[in-house]
Coordinates of C-alpha atoms in Angstrom, one line a residue:
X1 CA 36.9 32.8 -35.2
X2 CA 33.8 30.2 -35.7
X3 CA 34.0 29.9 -31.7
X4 CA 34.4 33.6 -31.6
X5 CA 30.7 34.6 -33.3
X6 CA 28.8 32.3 -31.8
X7 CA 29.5 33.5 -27.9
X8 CA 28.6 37.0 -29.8
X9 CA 25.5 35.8 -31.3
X10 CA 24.6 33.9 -27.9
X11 CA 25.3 37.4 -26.4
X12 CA 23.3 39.0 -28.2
X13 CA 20.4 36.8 -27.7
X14 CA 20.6 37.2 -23.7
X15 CA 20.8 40.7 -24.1
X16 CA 18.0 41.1 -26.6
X17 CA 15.8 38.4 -23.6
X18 CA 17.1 40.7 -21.1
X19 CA 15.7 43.8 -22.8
X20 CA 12.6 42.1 -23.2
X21 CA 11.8 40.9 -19.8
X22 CA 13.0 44.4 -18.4
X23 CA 10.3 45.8 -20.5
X24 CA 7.6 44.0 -19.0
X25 CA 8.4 43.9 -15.0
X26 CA 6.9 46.9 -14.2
X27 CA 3.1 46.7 -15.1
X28 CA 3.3 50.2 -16.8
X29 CA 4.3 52.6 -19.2
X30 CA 8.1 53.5 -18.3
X31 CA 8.1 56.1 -20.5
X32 CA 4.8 58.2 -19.2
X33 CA 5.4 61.2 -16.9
X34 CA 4.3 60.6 -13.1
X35 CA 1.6 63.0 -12.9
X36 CA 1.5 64.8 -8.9
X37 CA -0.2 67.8 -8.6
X38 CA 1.7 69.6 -6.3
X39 CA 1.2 73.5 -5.8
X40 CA 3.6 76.2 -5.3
X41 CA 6.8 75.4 -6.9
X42 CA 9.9 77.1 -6.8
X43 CA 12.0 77.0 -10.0
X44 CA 15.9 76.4 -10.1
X45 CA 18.2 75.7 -13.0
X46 CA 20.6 72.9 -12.9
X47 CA 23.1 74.9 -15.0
X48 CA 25.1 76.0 -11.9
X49 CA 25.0 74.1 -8.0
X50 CA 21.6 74.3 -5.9
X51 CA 21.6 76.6 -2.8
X52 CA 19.0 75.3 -0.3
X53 CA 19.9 77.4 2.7
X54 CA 16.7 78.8 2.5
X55 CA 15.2 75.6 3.9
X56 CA 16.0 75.2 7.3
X57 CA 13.3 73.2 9.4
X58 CA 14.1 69.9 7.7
X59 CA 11.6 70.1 5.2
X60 CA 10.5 67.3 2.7
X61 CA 12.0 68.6 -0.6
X62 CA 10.3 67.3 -3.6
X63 CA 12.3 67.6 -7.0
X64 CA 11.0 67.5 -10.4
X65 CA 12.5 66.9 -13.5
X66 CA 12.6 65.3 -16.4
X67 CA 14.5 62.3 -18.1
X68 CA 15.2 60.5 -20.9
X69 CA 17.1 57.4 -20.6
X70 CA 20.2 56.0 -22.7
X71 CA 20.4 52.7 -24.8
X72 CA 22.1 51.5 -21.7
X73 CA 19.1 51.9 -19.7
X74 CA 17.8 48.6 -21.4
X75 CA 20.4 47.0 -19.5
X76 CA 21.4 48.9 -16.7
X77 CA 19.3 50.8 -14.6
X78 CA 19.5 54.6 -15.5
X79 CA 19.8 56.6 -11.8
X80 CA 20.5 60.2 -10.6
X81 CA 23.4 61.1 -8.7
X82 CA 22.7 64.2 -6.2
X83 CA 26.2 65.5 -4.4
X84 CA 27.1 68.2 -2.1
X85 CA 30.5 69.1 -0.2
X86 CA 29.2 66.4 2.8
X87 CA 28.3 63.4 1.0
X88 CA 26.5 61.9 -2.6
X89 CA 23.1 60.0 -2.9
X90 CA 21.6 58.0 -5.7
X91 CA 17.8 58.1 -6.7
X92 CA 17.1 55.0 -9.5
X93 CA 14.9 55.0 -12.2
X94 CA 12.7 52.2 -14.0
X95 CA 14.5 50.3 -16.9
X96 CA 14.3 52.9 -20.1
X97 CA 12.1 55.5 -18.0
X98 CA 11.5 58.6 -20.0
X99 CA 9.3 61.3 -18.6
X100 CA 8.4 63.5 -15.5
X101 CA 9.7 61.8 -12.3
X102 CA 10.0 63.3 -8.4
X103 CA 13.0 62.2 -6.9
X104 CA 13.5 63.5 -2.9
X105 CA 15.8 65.6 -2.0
X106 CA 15.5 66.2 1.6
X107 CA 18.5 65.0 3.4
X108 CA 20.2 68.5 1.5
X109 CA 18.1 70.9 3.6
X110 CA 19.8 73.5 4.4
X111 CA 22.7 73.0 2.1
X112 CA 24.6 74.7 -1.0
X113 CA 26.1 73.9 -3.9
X114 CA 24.4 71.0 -4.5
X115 CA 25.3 69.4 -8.2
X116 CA 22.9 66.6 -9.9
X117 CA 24.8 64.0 -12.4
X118 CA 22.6 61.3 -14.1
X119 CA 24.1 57.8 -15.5
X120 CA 22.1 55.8 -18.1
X121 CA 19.2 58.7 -18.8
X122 CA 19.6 62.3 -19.4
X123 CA 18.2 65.1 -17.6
X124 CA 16.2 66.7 -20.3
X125 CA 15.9 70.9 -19.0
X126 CA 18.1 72.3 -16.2
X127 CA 15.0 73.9 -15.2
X128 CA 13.7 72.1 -12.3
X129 CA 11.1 72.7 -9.6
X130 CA 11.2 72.3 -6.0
X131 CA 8.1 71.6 -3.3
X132 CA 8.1 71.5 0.3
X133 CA 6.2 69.5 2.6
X134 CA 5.3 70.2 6.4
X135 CA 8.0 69.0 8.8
X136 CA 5.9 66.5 11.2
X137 CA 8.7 66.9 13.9
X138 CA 8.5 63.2 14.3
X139 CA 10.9 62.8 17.3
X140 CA 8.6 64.5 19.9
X141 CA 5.8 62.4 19.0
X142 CA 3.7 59.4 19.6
X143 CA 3.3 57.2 16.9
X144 CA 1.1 53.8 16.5
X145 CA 2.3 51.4 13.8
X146 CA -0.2 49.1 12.1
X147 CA 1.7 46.4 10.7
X148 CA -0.6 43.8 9.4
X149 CA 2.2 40.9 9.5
X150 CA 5.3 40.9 11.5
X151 CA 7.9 42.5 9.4
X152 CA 5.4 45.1 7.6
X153 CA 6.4 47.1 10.4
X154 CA 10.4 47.1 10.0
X155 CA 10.3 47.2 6.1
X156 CA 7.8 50.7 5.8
X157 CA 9.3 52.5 9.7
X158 CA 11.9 50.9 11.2
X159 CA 13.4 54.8 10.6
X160 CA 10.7 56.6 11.7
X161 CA 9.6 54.4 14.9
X162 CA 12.9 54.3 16.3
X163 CA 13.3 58.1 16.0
X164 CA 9.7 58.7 17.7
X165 CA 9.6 60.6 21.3
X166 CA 7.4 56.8 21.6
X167 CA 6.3 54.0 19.6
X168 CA 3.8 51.5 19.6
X169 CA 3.4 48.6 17.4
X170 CA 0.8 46.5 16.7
X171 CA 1.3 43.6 14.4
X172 CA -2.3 42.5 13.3
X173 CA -2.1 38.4 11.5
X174 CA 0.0 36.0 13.1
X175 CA 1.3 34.9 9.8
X176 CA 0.9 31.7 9.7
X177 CA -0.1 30.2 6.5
X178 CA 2.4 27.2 5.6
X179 CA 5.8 27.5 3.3
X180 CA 8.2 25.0 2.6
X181 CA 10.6 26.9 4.6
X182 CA 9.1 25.4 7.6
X183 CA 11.0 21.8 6.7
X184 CA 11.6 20.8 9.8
X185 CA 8.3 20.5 11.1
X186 CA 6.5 17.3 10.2
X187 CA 3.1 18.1 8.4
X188 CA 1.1 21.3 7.3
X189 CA -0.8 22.1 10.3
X190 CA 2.8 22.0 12.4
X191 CA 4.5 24.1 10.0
X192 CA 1.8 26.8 10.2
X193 CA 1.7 26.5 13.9
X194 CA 5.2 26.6 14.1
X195 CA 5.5 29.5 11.4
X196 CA 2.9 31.5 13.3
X197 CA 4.8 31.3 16.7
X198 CA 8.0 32.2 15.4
X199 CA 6.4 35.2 13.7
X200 CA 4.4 36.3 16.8
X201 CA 7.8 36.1 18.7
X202 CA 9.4 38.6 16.0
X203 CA 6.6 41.0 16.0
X204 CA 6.9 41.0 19.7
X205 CA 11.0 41.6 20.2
X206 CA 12.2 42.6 17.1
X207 CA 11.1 46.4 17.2
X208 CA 13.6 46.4 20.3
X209 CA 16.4 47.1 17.9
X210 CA 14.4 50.3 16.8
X211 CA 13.8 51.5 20.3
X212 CA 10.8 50.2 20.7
X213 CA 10.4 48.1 24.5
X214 CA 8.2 45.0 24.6
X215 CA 5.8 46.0 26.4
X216 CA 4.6 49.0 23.7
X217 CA 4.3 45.8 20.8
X218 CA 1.8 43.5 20.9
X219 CA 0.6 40.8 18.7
X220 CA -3.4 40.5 18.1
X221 CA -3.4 37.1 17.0
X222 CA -5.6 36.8 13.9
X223 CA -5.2 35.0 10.8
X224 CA -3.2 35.6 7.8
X225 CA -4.9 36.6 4.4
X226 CA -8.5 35.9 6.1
X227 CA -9.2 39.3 6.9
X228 CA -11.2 40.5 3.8
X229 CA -13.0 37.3 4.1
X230 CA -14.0 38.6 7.4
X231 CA -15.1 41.7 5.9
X232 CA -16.9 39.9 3.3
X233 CA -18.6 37.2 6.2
X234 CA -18.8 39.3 9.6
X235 CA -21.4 37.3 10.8
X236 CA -19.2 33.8 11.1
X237 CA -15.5 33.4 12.8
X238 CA -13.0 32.9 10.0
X239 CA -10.6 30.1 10.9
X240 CA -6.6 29.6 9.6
X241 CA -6.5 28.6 6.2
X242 CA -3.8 26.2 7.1
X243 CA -3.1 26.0 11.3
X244 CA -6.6 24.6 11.9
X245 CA -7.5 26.7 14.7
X246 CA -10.2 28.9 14.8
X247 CA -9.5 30.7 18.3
X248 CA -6.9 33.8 17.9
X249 CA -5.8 33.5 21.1
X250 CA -3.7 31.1 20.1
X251 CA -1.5 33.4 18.6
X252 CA -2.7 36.7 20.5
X253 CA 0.0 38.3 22.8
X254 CA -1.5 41.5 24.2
X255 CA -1.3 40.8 28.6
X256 CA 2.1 41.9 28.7
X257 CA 1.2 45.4 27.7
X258 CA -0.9 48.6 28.8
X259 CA -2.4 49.3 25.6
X260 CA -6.0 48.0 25.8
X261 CA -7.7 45.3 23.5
X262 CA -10.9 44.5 22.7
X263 CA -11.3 41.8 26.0
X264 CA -13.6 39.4 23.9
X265 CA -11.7 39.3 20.6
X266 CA -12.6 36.9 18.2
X267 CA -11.8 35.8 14.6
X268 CA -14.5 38.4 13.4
X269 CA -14.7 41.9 11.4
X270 CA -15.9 43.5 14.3
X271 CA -14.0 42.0 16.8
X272 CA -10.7 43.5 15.0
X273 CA -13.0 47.1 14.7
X274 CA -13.2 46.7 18.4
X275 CA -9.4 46.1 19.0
X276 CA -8.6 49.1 16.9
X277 CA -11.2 51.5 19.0
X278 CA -9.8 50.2 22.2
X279 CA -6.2 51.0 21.4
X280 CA -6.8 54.0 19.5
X281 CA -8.1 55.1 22.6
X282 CA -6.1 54.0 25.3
X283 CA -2.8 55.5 23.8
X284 CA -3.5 59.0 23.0
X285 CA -1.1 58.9 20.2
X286 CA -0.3 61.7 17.3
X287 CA 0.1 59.8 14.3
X288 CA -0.7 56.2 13.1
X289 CA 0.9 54.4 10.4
X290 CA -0.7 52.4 8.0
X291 CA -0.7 50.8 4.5
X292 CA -1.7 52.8 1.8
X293 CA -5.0 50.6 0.2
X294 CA -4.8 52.2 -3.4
X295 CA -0.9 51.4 -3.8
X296 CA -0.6 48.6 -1.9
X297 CA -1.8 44.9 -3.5
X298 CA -1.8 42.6 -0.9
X299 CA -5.3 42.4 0.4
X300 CA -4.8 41.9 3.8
X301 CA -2.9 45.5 4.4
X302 CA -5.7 47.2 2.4
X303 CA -8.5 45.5 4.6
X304 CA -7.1 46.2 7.7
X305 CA -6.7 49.6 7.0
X306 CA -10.5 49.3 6.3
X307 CA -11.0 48.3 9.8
X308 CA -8.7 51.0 10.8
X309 CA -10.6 53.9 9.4
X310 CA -13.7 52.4 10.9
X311 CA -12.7 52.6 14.7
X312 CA -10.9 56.3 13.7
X313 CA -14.7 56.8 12.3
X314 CA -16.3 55.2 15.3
X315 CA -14.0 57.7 17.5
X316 CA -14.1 60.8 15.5
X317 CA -10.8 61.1 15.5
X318 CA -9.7 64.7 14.6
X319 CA -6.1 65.6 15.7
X320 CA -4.5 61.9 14.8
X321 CA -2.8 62.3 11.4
X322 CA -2.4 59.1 8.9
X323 CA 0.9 58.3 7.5
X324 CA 0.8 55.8 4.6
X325 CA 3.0 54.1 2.1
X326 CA 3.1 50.8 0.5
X327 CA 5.0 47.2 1.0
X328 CA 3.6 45.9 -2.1
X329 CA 3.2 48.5 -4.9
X330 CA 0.3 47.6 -6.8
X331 CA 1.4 47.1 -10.8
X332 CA 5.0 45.7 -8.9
X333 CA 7.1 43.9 -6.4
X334 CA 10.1 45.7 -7.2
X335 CA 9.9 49.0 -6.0
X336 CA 11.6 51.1 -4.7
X337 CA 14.3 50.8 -7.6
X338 CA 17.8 50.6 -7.5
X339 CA 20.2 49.9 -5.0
X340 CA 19.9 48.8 -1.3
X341 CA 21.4 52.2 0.4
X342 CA 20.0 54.0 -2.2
X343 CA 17.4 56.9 -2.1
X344 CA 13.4 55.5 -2.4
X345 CA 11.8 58.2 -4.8
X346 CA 8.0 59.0 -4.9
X347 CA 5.8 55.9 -6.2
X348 CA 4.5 55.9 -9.9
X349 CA 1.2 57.8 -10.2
X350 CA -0.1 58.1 -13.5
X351 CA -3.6 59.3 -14.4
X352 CA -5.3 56.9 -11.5
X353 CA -4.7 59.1 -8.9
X354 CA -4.5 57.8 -5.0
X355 CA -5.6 60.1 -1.9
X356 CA -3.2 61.7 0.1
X357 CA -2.6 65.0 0.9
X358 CA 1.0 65.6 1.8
X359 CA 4.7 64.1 1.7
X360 CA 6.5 63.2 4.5
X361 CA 10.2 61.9 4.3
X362 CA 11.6 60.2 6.8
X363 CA 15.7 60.8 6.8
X364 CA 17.8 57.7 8.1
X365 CA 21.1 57.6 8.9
X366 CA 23.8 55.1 8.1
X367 CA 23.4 53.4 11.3
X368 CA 20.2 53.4 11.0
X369 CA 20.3 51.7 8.2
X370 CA 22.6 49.2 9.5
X371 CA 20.2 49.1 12.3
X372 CA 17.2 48.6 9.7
X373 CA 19.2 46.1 7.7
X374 CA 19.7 43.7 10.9
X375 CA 16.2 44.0 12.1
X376 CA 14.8 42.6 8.9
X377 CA 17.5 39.9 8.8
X378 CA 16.1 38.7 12.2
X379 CA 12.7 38.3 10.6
X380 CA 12.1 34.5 10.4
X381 CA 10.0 35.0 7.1
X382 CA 12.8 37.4 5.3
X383 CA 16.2 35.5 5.4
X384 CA 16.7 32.6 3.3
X385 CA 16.4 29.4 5.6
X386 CA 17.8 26.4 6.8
X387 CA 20.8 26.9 4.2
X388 CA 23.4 25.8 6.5
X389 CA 21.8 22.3 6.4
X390 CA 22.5 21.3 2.7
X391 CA 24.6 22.1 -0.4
X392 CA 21.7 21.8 -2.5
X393 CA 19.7 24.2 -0.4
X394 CA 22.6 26.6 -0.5
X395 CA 23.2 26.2 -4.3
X396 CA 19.2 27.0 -5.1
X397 CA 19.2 29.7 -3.0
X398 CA 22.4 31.7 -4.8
X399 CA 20.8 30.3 -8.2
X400 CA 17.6 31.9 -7.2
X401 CA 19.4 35.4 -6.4
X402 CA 21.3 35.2 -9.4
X403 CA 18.0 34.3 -11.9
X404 CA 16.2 37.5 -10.5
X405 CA 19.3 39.5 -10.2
X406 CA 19.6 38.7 -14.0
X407 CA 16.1 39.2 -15.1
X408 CA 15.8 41.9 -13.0
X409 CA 13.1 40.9 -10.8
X410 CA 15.2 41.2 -7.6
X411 CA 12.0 41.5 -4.7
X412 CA 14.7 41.4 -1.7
X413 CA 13.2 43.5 1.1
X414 CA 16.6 44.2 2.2
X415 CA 17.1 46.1 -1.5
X416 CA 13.9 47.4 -1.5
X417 CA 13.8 48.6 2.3
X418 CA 17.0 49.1 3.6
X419 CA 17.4 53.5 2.1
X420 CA 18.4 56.3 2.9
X421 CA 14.9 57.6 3.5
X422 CA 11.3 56.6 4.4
X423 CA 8.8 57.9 2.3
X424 CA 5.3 58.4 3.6
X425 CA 1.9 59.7 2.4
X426 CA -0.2 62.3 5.0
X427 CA -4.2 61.1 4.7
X428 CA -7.5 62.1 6.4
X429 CA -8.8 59.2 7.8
X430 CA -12.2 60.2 6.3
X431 CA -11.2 60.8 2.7
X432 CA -8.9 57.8 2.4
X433 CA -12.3 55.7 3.6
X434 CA -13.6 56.8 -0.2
X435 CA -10.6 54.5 -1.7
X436 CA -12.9 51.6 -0.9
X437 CA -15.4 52.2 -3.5
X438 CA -12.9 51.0 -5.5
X439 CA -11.3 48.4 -3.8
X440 CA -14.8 46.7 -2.9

């Protein structure tokens, strides 16, 4: 019996560790309502099934409601379920979320009867609101895709590239700043080189699998996590932090394509201005993809952006339309919540507002999820590495899993990515250019 309450007080104490890590992961307030201030609702009550027959052009349907999780929430994540006659989908909440959240909905255009359950949380009223977003008839259109490292690309559009009438991608960085993953090379300076290479080959082939042929990607070569530096410094070249080169053409791959590049590129803010101007206009596209600066951390997606917005300033652009979204959400590394093969819901937004003016959900498939899942697991920098050489490797990489799995800081792009939708954020190039006062 002795034996009996101690494995119940040791219980106890995980749980009560658990609760309190949970509590801190996200870098907010769980229990604050996301504040969007979308116009035009309609209203519906949850009391009896949904009928959305009435939108038929494969809108982007944006529910509201309101939660309020369960004790269990603590522990297990509290989610919606969302069912119709043709199949079920679940949106995930934040550890004991309580409040205003905007889950989407938009894979049941069209449909009836549809029935919302909740596990772990409550759904506080039955009366919810709806808003619809533009359809951007994405398949017969052109779309550029900024991805500032190889992999960006795959983990924000995979979806939405490979369903474009064309795609283009240009992957920005090479990269290349050193891991330990990179064992088998013998020093630093190899293991970026190395690293860089391999990376530069992904950007370059990898967007195959999405549809994508290798001449529309190219690979501009510069180096990775210098580029506010040479925002900061446009006078001097910036080197590699780790490869010690200083020439990108190294690492640039751009002859095996017609999109045109700046022809004297260099490791320089203007130089990379200059690349953006020239393929902006030598590829006549609709819409470019990019990373949203205001929710997105890592500094050398918001400061390529920067240069992005420049040459789209420089141009004058007026008919190209901006889709954003985020790799890295600024207070975390764990969105989107939940499940791989789940449903990605609307980012946090709280009283710090971020520019954009319209929603736009990308629906994918099954198989294209499948398809997305692959694509990322052919991403040298994504998979866990050299495991098949050593027990020991193999042990600390399930021991790692399991440690974030517990804790529930589980930053798997596979999770993360890998949903049933892709959620982007419609900008103006010349408004999203004032989220810099900020950032600078």
């Amino acid at each position: 019996m002795l034996i009996l309450y101690i494995l119940l007080i040791i219980m106890f104490l995980i749980a009560f560790m658990l609760i309190k890590t949970r509590d801190k992961i996200y870098g907010y307030n769980q229990k604050k309502d996301y504040c969007y201030d979308f116009k035009n609702p309609k209203y519906f009550d949850l009391s009896s099934p949904i009928d959305l027959k009435e939108y038929t052009n494969n809108q982007t349907l944006i529910l509201k409601l309101e939660i309020k999780s369960t004790f269990f929430s603590k522990l297990f994540a509290p989610y919606v379920n969302i069912y119709s006659q043709e199949k079920t989908e679940k949106t995930f909440f934040e550890h004991s979320a309580k409040g205003v959240r905007y889950i989407d909905i938009s894979s049941f255009v069209g449909g009836y009867k549809i029935i919302l359950s909740s596990k772990n949380c409550k759904i506080v009223s039955n009366k919810v609101e709806i808003f619809d977003f533009e359809n951007l008839d994405i398949k017969n259109k052109k779309v550029l895709i900024i991805s500032p490292h190889a992999d960006d690309a795959e983990i924000a559009s995979f979806g939405l590239y490979s369903d474009a009438k064309e795609s283009l991608i240009v992957t920005v960085t090479a990269g290349e700043t050193v891991s330990n993953d990179y064992v088998l090379a013998d020093n630093n300076r190899d293991k970026s080189r190395l690293k860089g290479k391999l990376r530069v080959h992904d950007a370059l082939t990898i967007g195959m699998l999405g549809n994508v042929s290798y001449e529309n990607s190219i690979a501009l070569g510069y180096f990775n996590e210098t580029i506010k530096n040479m925002y900061k410094n446009q006078d001097n070249i910036i080197s590699s932090k780790t490869s010690e080169i200083s020439d990108i053409n190294y690492f640039r791959m751009v002859n095996h394509s017609k999109i045109q590049t700046n022809p004297l590129a260099s490791s320089k803010w203007d130089s990379l201005v200059s690349d953006f101007v020239h393929i902006i206009n030598s590829t006549k596209i609709d819409f470019i993809v990019t990373l949203h600066p205001q929710i997105d951390s890592n500094t050398d997606h918001q400061y390529i952006t920067l240069a992005l917005l420049e040459a789209m300033e420089e141009l004058a652009c007026k008919d190209i339309k901006l889709l954003t979204s985020t790799n890295h959400l600024t207070q975390n590394e764990i969105y989107p919540y939940g499940d791989i093969f789940s449903t990605q819901a609307l980012v946090p937004r709280f009283d710090t507002t971020f520019i954009f003016k319209d929603i736009y959900s990308h629906q994918l498939s099954k198989k294209k999820q499948i398809y997305k899942f692959y694509a990322l697991e052919s991403m040298h920098d994504l998979r866990e590495p050299l495991i098949h050489i050593g027990f020991i490797r193999v042990f600390r990489a399930a021991l790692k899993s399991l440690r974030r799995f517990i804790n529930g800081k589980e930053k798997s792009y596979y999770r993360r990515s890998v949903r049933t939708n892709e959620i982007f954020y419609v900008t103006d190039y010349k408004e999203l250019k004032k989220a810099y006062k900020d950032i600078k």
